C-alpha positions as a printed NumPy array, in Angstrom:
array([[ 16.48 ,  -3.651,   9.41 ],
       [ 16.303,  -7.332,  11.261],
       [ 17.111, -10.146,   9.38 ],
       [ 14.969, -12.962,   8.491],
       [ 16.315, -15.713,  10.64 ],
       [ 17.006, -19.906,   9.329],
       [ 15.434, -20.683,  13.015],
       [ 12.45 , -22.493,  12.772],
       [ 10.776, -19.78 ,  15.877],
       [ 12.255, -16.636,  16.565],
       [ 11.332, -15.756,  20.566],
       [ 12.125, -12.171,  20.801],
       [  9.873, -11.194,  17.79 ],
       [  7.396, -13.486,  18.77 ],
       [  7.789, -11.839,  22.902],
       [  7.977,  -8.585,  20.83 ],
       [  4.048,  -9.228,  19.01 ],
       [  2.421, -11.056,  21.824],
       [  3.559,  -7.052,  23.707],
       [  1.274,  -5.362,  21.705],
       [ -2.194,  -7.779,  22.941],
       [ -1.758,  -5.777,  26.339],
       [ -4.059,  -3.188,  25.918],
       [ -6.464,  -6.383,  25.119],
       [ -5.797,  -8.471,  28.251],
       [ -9.227,  -9.355,  29.319],
       [ -9.769, -11.109,  25.775],
       [ -6.834, -12.045,  25.765],
       [ -7.563, -13.979,  28.733],
       [-11.279, -15.1  ,  27.068],
       [ -9.855, -16.463,  24.589],
       [ -7.443, -18.966,  26.79 ],
       [ -9.484, -20.296,  28.695],
       [-12.364, -20.494,  25.947],
       [ -9.508, -23.074,  24.666],
       [ -8.96 , -24.659,  27.911],
       [-12.757, -25.152,  27.73 ],
       [-12.711, -26.196,  24.616],
       [ -9.766, -29.593,  25.027],
       [-12.163, -30.143,  28.257],
       [-15.714, -30.992,  26.176],
       [-13.902, -32.471,  23.49 ],
       [-11.945, -35.142,  25.182],
       [-15.414, -35.321,  27.224],
       [-17.578, -37.227,  24.251],
       [-14.908, -40.14 ,  23.917],
       [-14.658, -40.514,  27.988],
       [-18.749, -40.475,  27.719],
       [-18.759, -43.216,  24.628],
       [-16.874, -45.459,  26.584],
       [-19.385, -45.147,  29.371],
       [-22.221, -46.061,  27.37 ],
       [-20.882, -48.68 ,  25.613],
       [-19.283, -50.828,  28.898],
       [-21.977, -49.472,  31.347],
       [-25.149, -48.292,  29.941],
       [-25.862, -50.835,  26.808],
       [-23.842, -53.619,  28.268],
       [-25.552, -53.924,  31.227],
       [-28.98 , -52.39 ,  29.39 ],
       [-30.065, -49.723,  32.158],
       [-32.158, -47.162,  29.956],
       [-31.738, -44.701,  32.729],
       [-28.164, -43.965,  32.86 ],
       [-28.731, -44.474,  28.978],
       [-30.674, -41.057,  28.837],
       [-28.451, -39.505,  31.138],
       [-25.487, -40.673,  29.891],
       [-26.744, -39.305,  26.356],
       [-27.596, -35.522,  27.725],
       [-24.564, -35.69 ,  29.273],
       [-22.461, -35.822,  25.997],
       [-25.578, -33.297,  24.162],
       [-24.393, -30.866,  27.272],
       [-20.44 , -31.627,  25.898],
       [-21.567, -30.99 ,  22.718],
       [-23.47 , -27.78 ,  22.865],
       [-20.319, -26.501,  25.438],
       [-17.885, -27.186,  22.39 ],
       [-20.005, -25.254,  20.26 ],
       [-20.198, -22.738,  22.675],
       [-16.365, -22.336,  23.23 ],
       [-15.525, -22.85 ,  19.298],
       [-17.783, -20.026,  18.765],
       [-16.299, -17.604,  21.535],
       [-12.862, -18.923,  20.831],
       [-12.625, -18.501,  16.909],
       [-14.251, -14.181,  17.244],
       [-12.31 , -13.401,  20.323],
       [ -9.411, -14.476,  18.591],
       [ -9.818, -13.273,  14.89 ],
       [-11.18 ,  -9.666,  17.179],
       [ -7.561,  -9.934,  18.933],
       [ -5.554, -10.408,  16.035],
       [ -7.649,  -7.431,  13.782],
       [ -7.338,  -5.185,  17.269],
       [ -3.291,  -5.77 ,  17.243],
       [ -3.12 ,  -4.966,  13.091],
       [ -4.836,  -2.337,  13.592],
       [ -2.625,  -0.896,  16.026],
       [  0.613,  -1.801,  14.575],
       [  0.192,  -0.744,  10.842],
       [ -1.052,   3.129,  12.573],
       [  2.238,   3.037,  14.593],
       [  3.997,   1.706,  11.161],
       [  2.106,   4.249,   9.041],
       [  2.197,   7.038,  11.547],
       [  6.539,   6.093,  11.465],
       [  6.613,   5.877,   7.906],
       [  5.071,   9.52 ,   7.551],
       [  8.132,  10.94 ,   9.56 ],
       [ 10.944,   9.319,   6.84 ],
       [ 13.336,  11.747,   5.48 ],
       [ 12.986,  11.563,   1.627],
       [ 15.976,   9.637,   1.381],
       [ 14.013,   6.619,   2.02 ],
       [ 11.724,   6.619,   0.159],
       [ 14.502,   7.524,  -2.461],
       [ 16.004,   4.226,  -2.243],
       [ 12.823,   2.386,  -1.313],
       [ 10.544,   0.777,  -3.443],
       [  6.478,   2.31 ,  -3.399],
       [  5.672,  -1.563,  -4.053],
       [  7.826,  -3.21 ,  -0.773],
       [  6.021,  -0.773,   1.79 ],
       [  2.781,  -1.263,   0.331],
       [  3.023,  -4.76 ,   1.131],
       [  4.242,  -3.906,   4.319],
       [  1.185,  -1.924,   5.377],
       [ -1.704,  -4.242,   3.721],
       [ -0.537,  -7.326,   2.884],
       [  1.513,  -8.15 ,   5.545],
       [ -0.898,  -6.362,   8.219],
       [ -3.13 ,  -9.413,   7.391],
       [ -0.513, -12.387,   8.111],
       [  0.652, -11.089,  11.488],
       [ -3.22 , -10.788,  12.292],
       [ -3.816, -14.648,  11.305],
       [ -0.919, -15.402,  13.925],
       [ -3.583, -14.543,  16.851],
       [ -6.606, -15.437,  14.629],
       [ -5.402, -19.045,  13.044],
       [ -1.987, -19.665,  14.174],
       [ -1.135, -19.293,  17.998],
       [ -3.886, -19.761,  19.613],
       [ -5.061, -22.557,  17.439],
       [ -1.932, -24.235,  18.291],
       [ -2.758, -23.597,  22.033],
       [ -5.97 , -25.037,  21.679],
       [ -4.597, -28.378,  19.569],
       [ -1.718, -28.997,  21.912],
       [ -3.932, -28.345,  25.097],
       [ -6.133, -31.199,  23.4  ],
       [ -3.578, -33.845,  22.745],
       [ -1.952, -33.205,  26.431],
       [ -6.118, -33.728,  27.933],
       [ -6.066, -36.935,  25.505],
       [ -2.672, -38.224,  25.916],
       [ -3.565, -38.107,  30.1  ],
       [ -6.802, -39.766,  29.709],
       [ -5.415, -42.543,  26.809],
       [ -3.648, -43.737,  29.921],
       [ -5.888, -43.38 ,  32.32 ],
       [ -8.009, -46.054,  30.537],
       [ -5.472, -47.706,  29.749],
       [ -1.86 , -47.707,  29.84 ],
       [ -1.131, -50.946,  27.323],
       [ -3.426, -49.208,  24.837],
       [ -2.116, -45.786,  25.285],
       [  1.917, -47.217,  24.966],
       [  0.931, -48.413,  21.924],
       [ -0.273, -45.31 ,  20.384],
       [  2.535, -43.69 ,  21.95 ],
       [  5.198, -45.32 ,  20.575],
       [  3.686, -44.035,  17.051],
       [  4.469, -40.78 ,  18.506],
       [  7.69 , -39.978,  17.887],
       [  7.696, -40.271,  13.993],
       [  4.969, -37.883,  13.425],
       [  6.696, -35.474,  16.12 ],
       [ 10.378, -35.797,  13.968],
       [  8.069, -35.44 ,  11.101],
       [  6.764, -32.384,  12.356],
       [  9.743, -30.971,  13.105],
       [ 11.579, -30.737,   9.999],
       [  8.391, -29.59 ,   7.953],
       [  8.469, -26.673,  10.052],
       [ 11.798, -26.212,   9.23 ],
       [ 11.307, -26.092,   6.304],
       [  8.184, -23.803,   5.46 ],
       [ 10.276, -21.324,   7.576],
       [ 12.761, -20.777,   4.589],
       [ 10.189, -21.5  ,   2.094],
       [  7.642, -19.044,   3.824],
       [ 10.307, -15.905,   3.593],
       [ 10.587, -17.075,  -0.28 ],
       [  7.221, -16.295,  -0.594],
       [  6.896, -13.097,   1.193],
       [  9.782, -11.698,  -0.789],
       [  8.174, -12.791,  -4.092],
       [  4.767, -11.386,  -3.001],
       [  6.713,  -8.053,  -2.073],
       [  8.367,  -8.55 ,  -5.804],
       [  5.105,  -9.324,  -8.143],
       [  3.504,  -6.536,  -5.911],
       [  6.272,  -3.852,  -6.383],
       [  6.519,  -4.749, -10.668],
       [  3.171,  -4.407, -11.011],
       [  2.392,  -0.87 ,  -9.074],
       [  5.218,   0.477, -10.842],
       [  4.565,  -0.312, -13.879],
       [  0.406,   0.243, -13.817],
       [  2.007,   3.875, -12.14 ],
       [  3.659,   4.354, -15.483],
       [  1.524,   2.668, -17.994],
       [  2.005,   5.797, -19.929],
       [  5.364,   5.643, -20.856],
       [  4.982,   1.402, -21.197],
       [  2.951,   1.687, -23.931],
       [  4.383,   5.438, -25.559],
       [  7.516,   3.292, -26.18 ],
       [  5.894,  -0.016, -26.904],
       [  7.324,  -2.199, -24.196],
       [  4.038,  -4.415, -23.377],
       [  5.908,  -7.351, -24.856],
       [  9.013,  -7.027, -22.756],
       [  7.041,  -5.584, -19.679],
       [  4.453,  -8.317, -20.152],
       [  7.912, -11.164, -20.238],
       [  9.747,  -9.406, -16.967],
       [  6.592, -10.079, -15.459],
       [  6.066, -13.801, -16.688],
       [  9.793, -14.085, -14.741],
       [  8.184, -12.684, -11.682],
       [  5.746, -14.344, -11.723],
       [  7.024, -17.5  , -12.333],
       [  9.483, -17.033,  -9.464],
       [  5.832, -16.225,  -7.012],
       [  4.646, -19.449,  -7.883],
       [  7.727, -21.756,  -7.833],
       [  8.354, -20.251,  -3.695],
       [  4.721, -21.282,  -3.635],
       [  4.953, -24.869,  -5.176],
       [  7.882, -25.305,  -2.191],
       [  4.686, -24.899,   0.199],
       [  2.379, -27.52 ,  -1.188],
       [  5.1  , -30.174,  -2.463],
       [  6.12 , -29.439,   1.789],
       [  2.472, -29.674,   2.84 ],
       [  1.862, -32.972,   0.004],
       [  4.791, -34.727,   2.079],
       [  3.528, -34.287,   5.449],
       [ -0.234, -34.538,   5.111],
       [  0.308, -38.081,   4.285],
       [  3.05 , -39.491,   6.421],
       [  0.979, -37.868,   8.802],
       [ -2.628, -39.771,   8.459],
       [ -0.936, -42.992,   7.762],
       [  0.763, -43.103,  10.843],
       [ -2.38 , -42.176,  12.426],
       [ -3.687, -45.107,  10.704],
       [ -1.516, -47.66 ,  11.632],
       [ -2.434, -46.137,  15.204],
       [ -6.22 , -46.853,  15.052],
       [ -5.104, -50.228,  13.097],
       [ -2.705, -51.152,  15.881],
       [ -5.294, -50.542,  18.373],
       [ -8.143, -52.27 ,  17.057],
       [ -5.629, -55.627,  16.686],
       [ -4.348, -55.399,  20.023],
       [ -7.996, -54.707,  21.826],
       [ -9.524, -56.844,  19.575],
       [ -6.707, -60.06 ,  21.04 ],
       [ -7.583, -58.829,  24.623],
       [-11.656, -59.622,  23.748],
       [-11.228, -62.66 ,  22.302],
       [ -8.478, -64.081,  24.515],
       [-11.496, -63.13 ,  27.221],
       [ -8.508, -60.966,  28.845],
       [-10.505, -57.478,  28.799],
       [-14.07 , -58.125,  28.676],
       [-14.775, -54.587,  29.006],
       [-12.703, -53.518,  26.18 ],
       [-15.08 , -52.721,  23.257],
       [-15.924, -49.2  ,  25.055],
       [-12.125, -48.833,  25.453],
       [-11.335, -49.471,  21.956],
       [-13.959, -47.028,  20.178],
       [-12.921, -44.369,  22.965],
       [ -9.351, -44.857,  21.716],
       [-10.553, -44.387,  18.214],
       [-11.875, -41.343,  19.107],
       [ -9.098, -40.239,  20.939],
       [ -6.463, -41.23 ,  18.802],
       [ -8.408, -39.003,  15.902],
       [ -8.037, -36.342,  18.671],
       [ -4.128, -36.507,  19.366],
       [ -2.533, -37.247,  15.618],
       [ -5.587, -34.656,  13.975],
       [ -4.649, -32.186,  15.925],
       [ -1.148, -32.567,  14.944],
       [ -1.539, -32.774,  11.705],
       [ -3.922, -29.672,  12.154],
       [ -0.847, -27.798,  14.173],
       [  1.579, -28.205,  11.038],
       [ -0.75 , -26.478,   9.015],
       [ -1.622, -23.742,  11.643],
       [  2.849, -23.524,  12.185],
       [  2.563, -22.286,   8.498],
       [ -0.111, -20.17 ,   9.229],
       [  2.589, -18.446,  12.322],
       [  5.381, -18.882,  10.48 ],
       [  3.911, -16.768,   7.533],
       [  2.616, -13.969,  10.072],
       [  6.187, -13.822,  12.143],
       [  8.005, -14.028,   8.747],
       [  5.229, -10.477,   8.105],
       [  6.021,  -9.703,  11.66 ],
       [  9.568,  -9.508,  11.211],
       [  9.603,  -7.869,   7.892],
       [  7.48 ,  -4.772,   9.471],
       [  8.818,  -4.445,  12.66 ],
       [ 12.332,  -4.309,  10.245],
       [ 10.354,  -0.555,   9.271],
       [  9.805,   0.407,  12.562],
       [ 13.3  ,  -0.29 ,  13.863],
       [ 14.144,   1.359,  10.606],
       [ 15.89 ,   5.203,  12.422],
       [ 15.868,   7.373,   9.346],
       [ 14.097,   9.651,  10.443],
       [ 14.987,  14.004,  10.227],
       [ 16.354,  14.929,  13.737],
       [ 12.825,  16.789,  15.314],
       [ 14.946,  18.338,  18.555],
       [ 14.3  ,  21.983,  17.708],
       [ 11.685,  23.331,  20.17 ],
       [ 11.144,  26.78 ,  18.303],
       [  8.197,  27.229,  17.346],
       [  7.037,  30.771,  15.524],
       [  3.72 ,  32.085,  15.175],
       [  4.65 ,  34.507,  12.533],
       [  7.944,  34.612,  10.217],
       [  9.418,  37.372,   8.555],
       [ 10.734,  35.332,   5.492],
       [ 14.687,  36.151,   5.979],
       [ 16.853,  33.352,   4.394],
       [ 20.363,  32.616,   4.478],
       [ 22.412,  30.003,   3.158],
       [ 26.116,  29.8  ,   4.928],
       [ 28.548,  27.581,   3.279],
       [ 26.035,  24.829,   2.57 ],
       [ 27.691,  21.486,   1.299],
       [ 25.05 ,  18.401,   0.384],
       [ 25.106,  15.264,  -1.522],
       [ 22.455,  12.519,  -2.043],
       [ 24.655,  10.154,  -1.937],
       [ 27.81 ,  10.055,   0.883],
       [ 30.547,  10.091,  -2.285],
       [ 29.201,  12.26 ,  -4.411],
       [ 28.457,  15.78 ,  -3.439],
       [ 25.948,  17.849,  -5.558],
       [ 26.14 ,  21.344,  -3.653],
       [ 29.464,  22.391,  -3.584],
       [ 29.544,  25.275,   0.29 ],
       [ 26.548,  27.865,  -1.595],
       [ 25.895,  31.018,   0.412],
       [ 23.499,  33.526,  -0.289],
       [ 21.027,  36.046,   1.533],
       [ 17.239,  36.796,   0.17 ],
       [ 15.792,  39.838,   2.638],
       [ 12.019,  39.353,   3.842],
       [  9.532,  40.644,   1.094],
       [ 12.005,  39.746,  -2.06 ],
       [ 11.577,  37.656,  -5.007],
       [ 14.416,  35.71 ,  -6.25 ],
       [ 14.584,  33.377,  -8.947],
       [ 17.594,  30.287,  -9.206],
       [ 18.215,  29.513, -12.774],
       [ 20.63 ,  26.882, -13.953],
       [ 20.734,  23.742, -16.335],
       [ 19.434,  20.634, -15.034],
       [ 21.077,  18.851, -11.993],
       [ 22.41 ,  22.178, -11.494],
       [ 21.349,  22.064,  -7.677],
       [ 18.118,  24.149,  -8.146],
       [ 15.753,  22.055,  -6.633],
       [ 18.5  ,  20.567,  -4.379],
       [ 17.92 ,  24.532,  -2.352],
       [ 14.244,  23.738,  -2.147],
       [ 13.873,  20.712,   0.045],
       [ 17.168,  21.441,   1.997],
       [ 15.148,  24.83 ,   3.443],
       [ 12.577,  22.661,   3.714],
       [ 14.856,  20.164,   5.666],
       [ 13.382,  16.409,   3.795],
       [ 17.44 ,  16.442,   3.62 ],
       [ 20.385,  16.966,   6.013],
       [ 23.154,  19.34 ,   5.082],
       [ 26.814,  17.694,   5.277],
       [ 28.331,  21.259,   6.85 ],
       [ 27.354,  24.577,   6.722],
       [ 23.889,  26.081,   7.799],
       [ 20.889,  27.63 ,   7.049],
       [ 18.739,  30.361,   8.861],
       [ 15.187,  31.659,   8.572],
       [ 14.897,  34.917,  10.177],
       [ 18.477,  34.731,  11.925],
       [ 17.611,  31.106,  12.958],
       [ 19.252,  27.781,  12.353],
       [ 16.114,  26.119,  11.092],
       [ 17.401,  22.509,  12.892],
       [ 16.269,  24.902,  15.98 ],
       [ 12.882,  24.845,  14.594],
       [ 10.326,  22.488,  15.341],
       [ 10.215,  20.89 ,  12.177],
       [  6.164,  21.608,  11.576],
       [  6.869,  25.091,  12.806],
       [  9.001,  25.321,  10.08 ],
       [  7.605,  23.981,   7.087],
       [  3.969,  25.621,   8.253],
       [  5.524,  28.787,   6.759],
       [  7.004,  27.012,   3.758],
       [  4.976,  26.78 ,   0.618],
       [  5.713,  24.907,  -2.474],
       [  3.935,  24.714,  -5.861],
       [  5.95 ,  21.792,  -7.874],
       [  7.033,  21.193, -11.188],
       [  4.882,  17.212, -10.845],
       [  1.512,  18.506,  -9.343],
       [  0.035,  15.52 ,  -7.012],
       [ -3.096,  15.741,  -6.38 ],
       [ -5.084,  13.412,  -4.127],
       [ -8.591,  10.719,  -5.107],
       [-10.122,  13.837,  -3.921],
       [-12.393,  17.004,  -4.772],
       [-10.411,  19.595,  -5.463],
       [-11.658,  21.434,  -2.21 ],
       [ -9.589,  18.773,  -0.182],
       [ -7.102,  18.714,  -2.322],
       [ -6.716,  22.662,  -1.967],
       [ -6.98 ,  22.72 ,   2.226],
       [ -5.921,  19.246,   2.277],
       [ -8.61 ,  18.748,   5.331],
       [ -7.393,  21.906,   7.314],
       [-10.888,  22.236,   9.203],
       [ -9.497,  26.104,   9.684],
       [ -9.399,  26.4  ,   5.697],
       [-13.415,  26.861,   4.72 ],
       [-14.918,  26.222,   1.122],
       [-15.95 ,  29.714,   1.157],
       [-12.302,  30.739,   1.741],
       [-10.939,  28.728,  -1.1  ],
       [-13.295,  30.263,  -2.996],
       [-12.612,  33.835,  -2.85 ],
       [ -8.62 ,  33.614,  -2.383],
       [ -9.946,  31.529,  -6.306],
       [-11.244,  34.567,  -7.183],
       [ -8.61 ,  36.452,  -6.133],
       [ -5.914,  34.947,  -8.008],
       [ -8.686,  34.345, -10.926],
       [ -8.925,  30.32 , -11.413],
       [-12.311,  30.703,  -9.941],
       [-14.458,  30.446, -13.573],
       [-11.957,  27.858, -14.185],
       [-12.732,  25.584, -11.155],
       [-16.828,  26.224, -11.375],
       [-16.912,  25.46 , -15.024],
       [-16.05 ,  21.647, -13.921],
       [-19.026,  19.087, -12.953],
       [-19.568,  19.705,  -9.475],
       [-16.992,  22.841,  -9.156],
       [-14.891,  22.343,  -5.39 ],
       [-16.78 ,  19.4  ,  -5.065],
       [-15.022,  18.043,  -8.189],
       [-13.376,  14.407,  -7.901],
       [ -9.584,  14.65 ,  -9.838],
       [ -9.402,  10.871,  -9.367],
       [ -5.88 ,   9.616,  -8.427],
       [ -3.393,  11.571,  -8.972],
       [ -5.309,  14.176, -10.362],
       [ -6.111,  11.785, -14.051],
       [ -9.059,  13.974, -14.843],
       [ -7.321,  17.299, -15.107],
       [ -4.496,  18.591, -17.173],
       [ -0.792,  19.675, -16.5  ],
       [ -1.643,  22.762, -16.442],
       [ -5.432,  22.678, -14.529],
       [ -3.477,  20.341, -12.039],
       [ -0.698,  23.117, -11.575],
       [ -3.305,  26.191, -11.163],
       [ -4.902,  23.798,  -8.437],
       [ -1.33 ,  22.968,  -6.474],
       [ -0.704,  27.014,  -6.665],
       [ -4.187,  27.883,  -5.049],
       [ -3.338,  24.948,  -2.361],
       [  0.312,  27.081,  -1.282],
       [ -1.853,  30.506,  -1.43 ],
       [ -4.758,  29.519,   1.1  ],
       [ -2.057,  28.305,   3.346],
       [ -0.887,  31.897,   3.513],
       [  2.919,  31.369,   3.541],
       [  5.355,  33.804,   4.597],
       [  8.058,  31.694,   2.625],
       [  6.864,  30.832,  -0.934],
       [  8.672,  28.395,  -3.195],
       [  7.859,  27.899,  -6.877],
       [  9.932,  25.165,  -8.34 ],
       [  9.557,  24.794, -12.537],
       [  5.793,  25.465, -11.45 ],
       [  4.78 ,  27.042, -14.88 ],
       [  7.489,  24.721, -17.453],
       [  4.747,  22.083, -17.959],
       [  1.327,  24.209, -18.595],
       [ -0.639,  26.032, -21.476],
       [ -0.6  ,  29.651, -22.341],
       [ -3.781,  30.508, -20.126],
       [ -2.761,  29.018, -17.261],
       [  0.286,  30.309, -17.5  ],
       [ -1.169,  33.968, -17.886],
       [ -3.051,  32.66 , -14.993],
       [ -0.264,  31.688, -12.841],
       [  1.66 ,  34.513, -13.329],
       [ -1.265,  37.246, -12.439],
       [ -1.529,  34.589,  -9.169],
       [  2.209,  34.744,  -8.733],
       [  2.101,  39.118,  -8.841],
       [ -0.258,  39.234,  -6.496],
       [  0.984,  36.074,  -3.944],
       [  4.299,  37.545,  -3.434],
       [  3.459,  40.742,  -2.706],
       [  5.014,  41.306,   1.163],
       [  6.316,  37.706,   0.938],
       [  9.625,  36.054,   0.657],
       [  9.323,  34.032,  -2.889],
       [ 11.975,  31.712,  -4.187],
       [ 10.914,  30.803,  -7.697],
       [ 13.123,  28.459,  -9.986],
       [ 11.63 ,  28.959, -13.821],
       [ 12.734,  28.609, -17.258],
       [ 10.037,  31.71 , -18.155],
       [ 11.994,  34.178, -18.901],
       [  8.464,  36.681, -17.625],
       [  9.041,  35.561, -13.887],
       [ 12.903,  35.492, -14.019],
       [ 12.696,  39.385, -15.618],
       [ 10.537,  41.042, -12.398],
       [ 13.094,  38.806, -10.047],
       [ 14.603,  41.288,  -7.52 ],
       [ 18.176,  38.844,  -7.641],
       [ 18.883,  35.697, -10.291],
       [ 21.216,  33.013,  -8.637],
       [ 23.092,  31.432, -11.401],
       [ 24.082,  27.884, -11.013],
       [ 26.23 ,  25.874, -12.486],
       [ 27.197,  22.166, -11.442],
       [ 26.261,  22.811,  -7.771],
       [ 27.71 ,  26.236,  -7.451],
       [ 26.716,  29.936,  -7.408],
       [ 28.512,  31.005, -10.461],
       [ 26.623,  34.764, -10.422],
       [ 23.967,  37.195,  -8.588],
       [ 22.353,  39.786,  -9.93 ],
       [ 19.091,  41.42 , -11.987],
       [ 18.605,  40.239, -14.667],
       [ 19.665,  43.029, -16.486],
       [ 22.76 ,  43.767, -14.952],
       [ 23.462,  40.251, -15.635],
       [ 23.115,  40.365, -19.289],
       [ 24.721,  43.272, -19.209],
       [ 28.057,  41.413, -17.824],
       [ 27.887,  38.565, -20.625],
       [ 28.818,  36.076, -18.539],
       [ 27.072,  32.701, -18.076],
       [ 23.63 ,  34.039, -17.344],
       [ 24.172,  35.889, -20.313],
       [ 24.983,  31.885, -22.406],
       [ 22.003,  30.609, -20.24 ],
       [ 19.352,  33.557, -21.859],
       [ 20.587,  33.185, -25.287],
       [ 20.023,  29.475, -25.642],
       [ 17.393,  29.216, -23.606],
       [ 14.677,  32.532, -23.32 ],
       [ 15.602,  34.642, -26.167],
       [ 13.76 ,  31.889, -28.377],
       [ 11.   ,  31.683, -25.822],
       [ 10.749,  35.721, -26.159],
       [ 10.834,  35.476, -30.571],
       [  8.325,  32.539, -29.604]])
């Protein structure tokens, strides 16, 4: 990931960002033309004013006065139209660019391996995809183009000053280095300040997102006061970061205003002396023109500093966003095999894996599952049961060994093809804030509501869904909070069923459901596993008993294999698990 540099402006990063404007070249050039016209029309006003005072009014030429007045009106109208076109299309260009970058970012994150999300804050990623994107858009709408327009205006104003009266122009230019130096210091300080601001914004978003998501835990363990204090500390850091930017603004803008006022005072004083001494009899109009031109020279400079703040924040945000885009954390999807149908033969061969480089979770496990066979995996928490499921789906890459489906190494499959044949029901069911039908089909156009209803009837959950307000159109809200854990589990089970998988995986799918829901799931399990390879990680005795084969795991190794009856007769590790976990359940 790119690191935030201390440079006031990163040319390399800016060029990369500007590359995203290529699809909108016509608009880009149009905005540039509007900026040029805006500068030209703005400078025309003081020139016309000088001519009105020095020529039309002084000589009492009414017709010339009307002519110049209409010219000034035309210049003002041209300035308004140019400003309108400039503002609208600069914003349009910015929104178009961030739309494209946001799509690229989201698509890039969709391909990240689970390890990336394990080590990343969701709140920070949301900040990158939402708030930071808006900052990038402001580079175009309020930053770069505004700065270019102001620089053009300053350049033209300076040239006009030299043409009108080079002596008065030199007085103004003597003061210009002061404000330029102050602007440079200001830009450097703001670069550092805005880097800190973005970091604190990300921390604040992350903290709030996590606490709101885990509010039940916060309240259950009466952590309200502690979390409130933590939030106060984070909020104060956020406030202090912003106050630094306020402090720098508070110093810079008064300095710029004082220098501008001094310039106006010197011009009035010196120009007045010239007229009193009768050295320049036509200098009154020139003085008025210079007062307007000084404003055009110094005010844009003050605005440039302000716009540079916006540019800096956008560049910091762009650096962070491109940092994610540059992150290579994808599963290598270089397989070429695409299969329409899979029998469901599975083989793990000496598979070793660890979530951390120095901490191995699976220690060379090997086992076979025949097509249509149902196996159960049991073991204590942390034995590595769920890890097997993660590896089969290639959510993580194994350290060594190989995994085969129908005799083909899963790395040779196209990732989408592999996962399309596997359906998983997890213990912690995730539902989107959408209808039940959409949560089941995941908006797959090939799965109709009628097909969902038919599947629900087959596994016995149609009556439960129909009892909800709106039936299959019932919105379960965020994370399915409107449903009980058992109901969410049933929806997840139906989601797996309608996908018609060749390989079905139930990962603790009945561990947190009520008796009624468990009965429904057991009935559905018997139906859906017919003719399909099934891997069941379960604590429930009924499911384990009916498995064709049971794998018993302990500390990342398979310590026993056999049927329920064989393992009990063996009197080994499974027998102890049975006595400790399953026997109490059977008695109950």
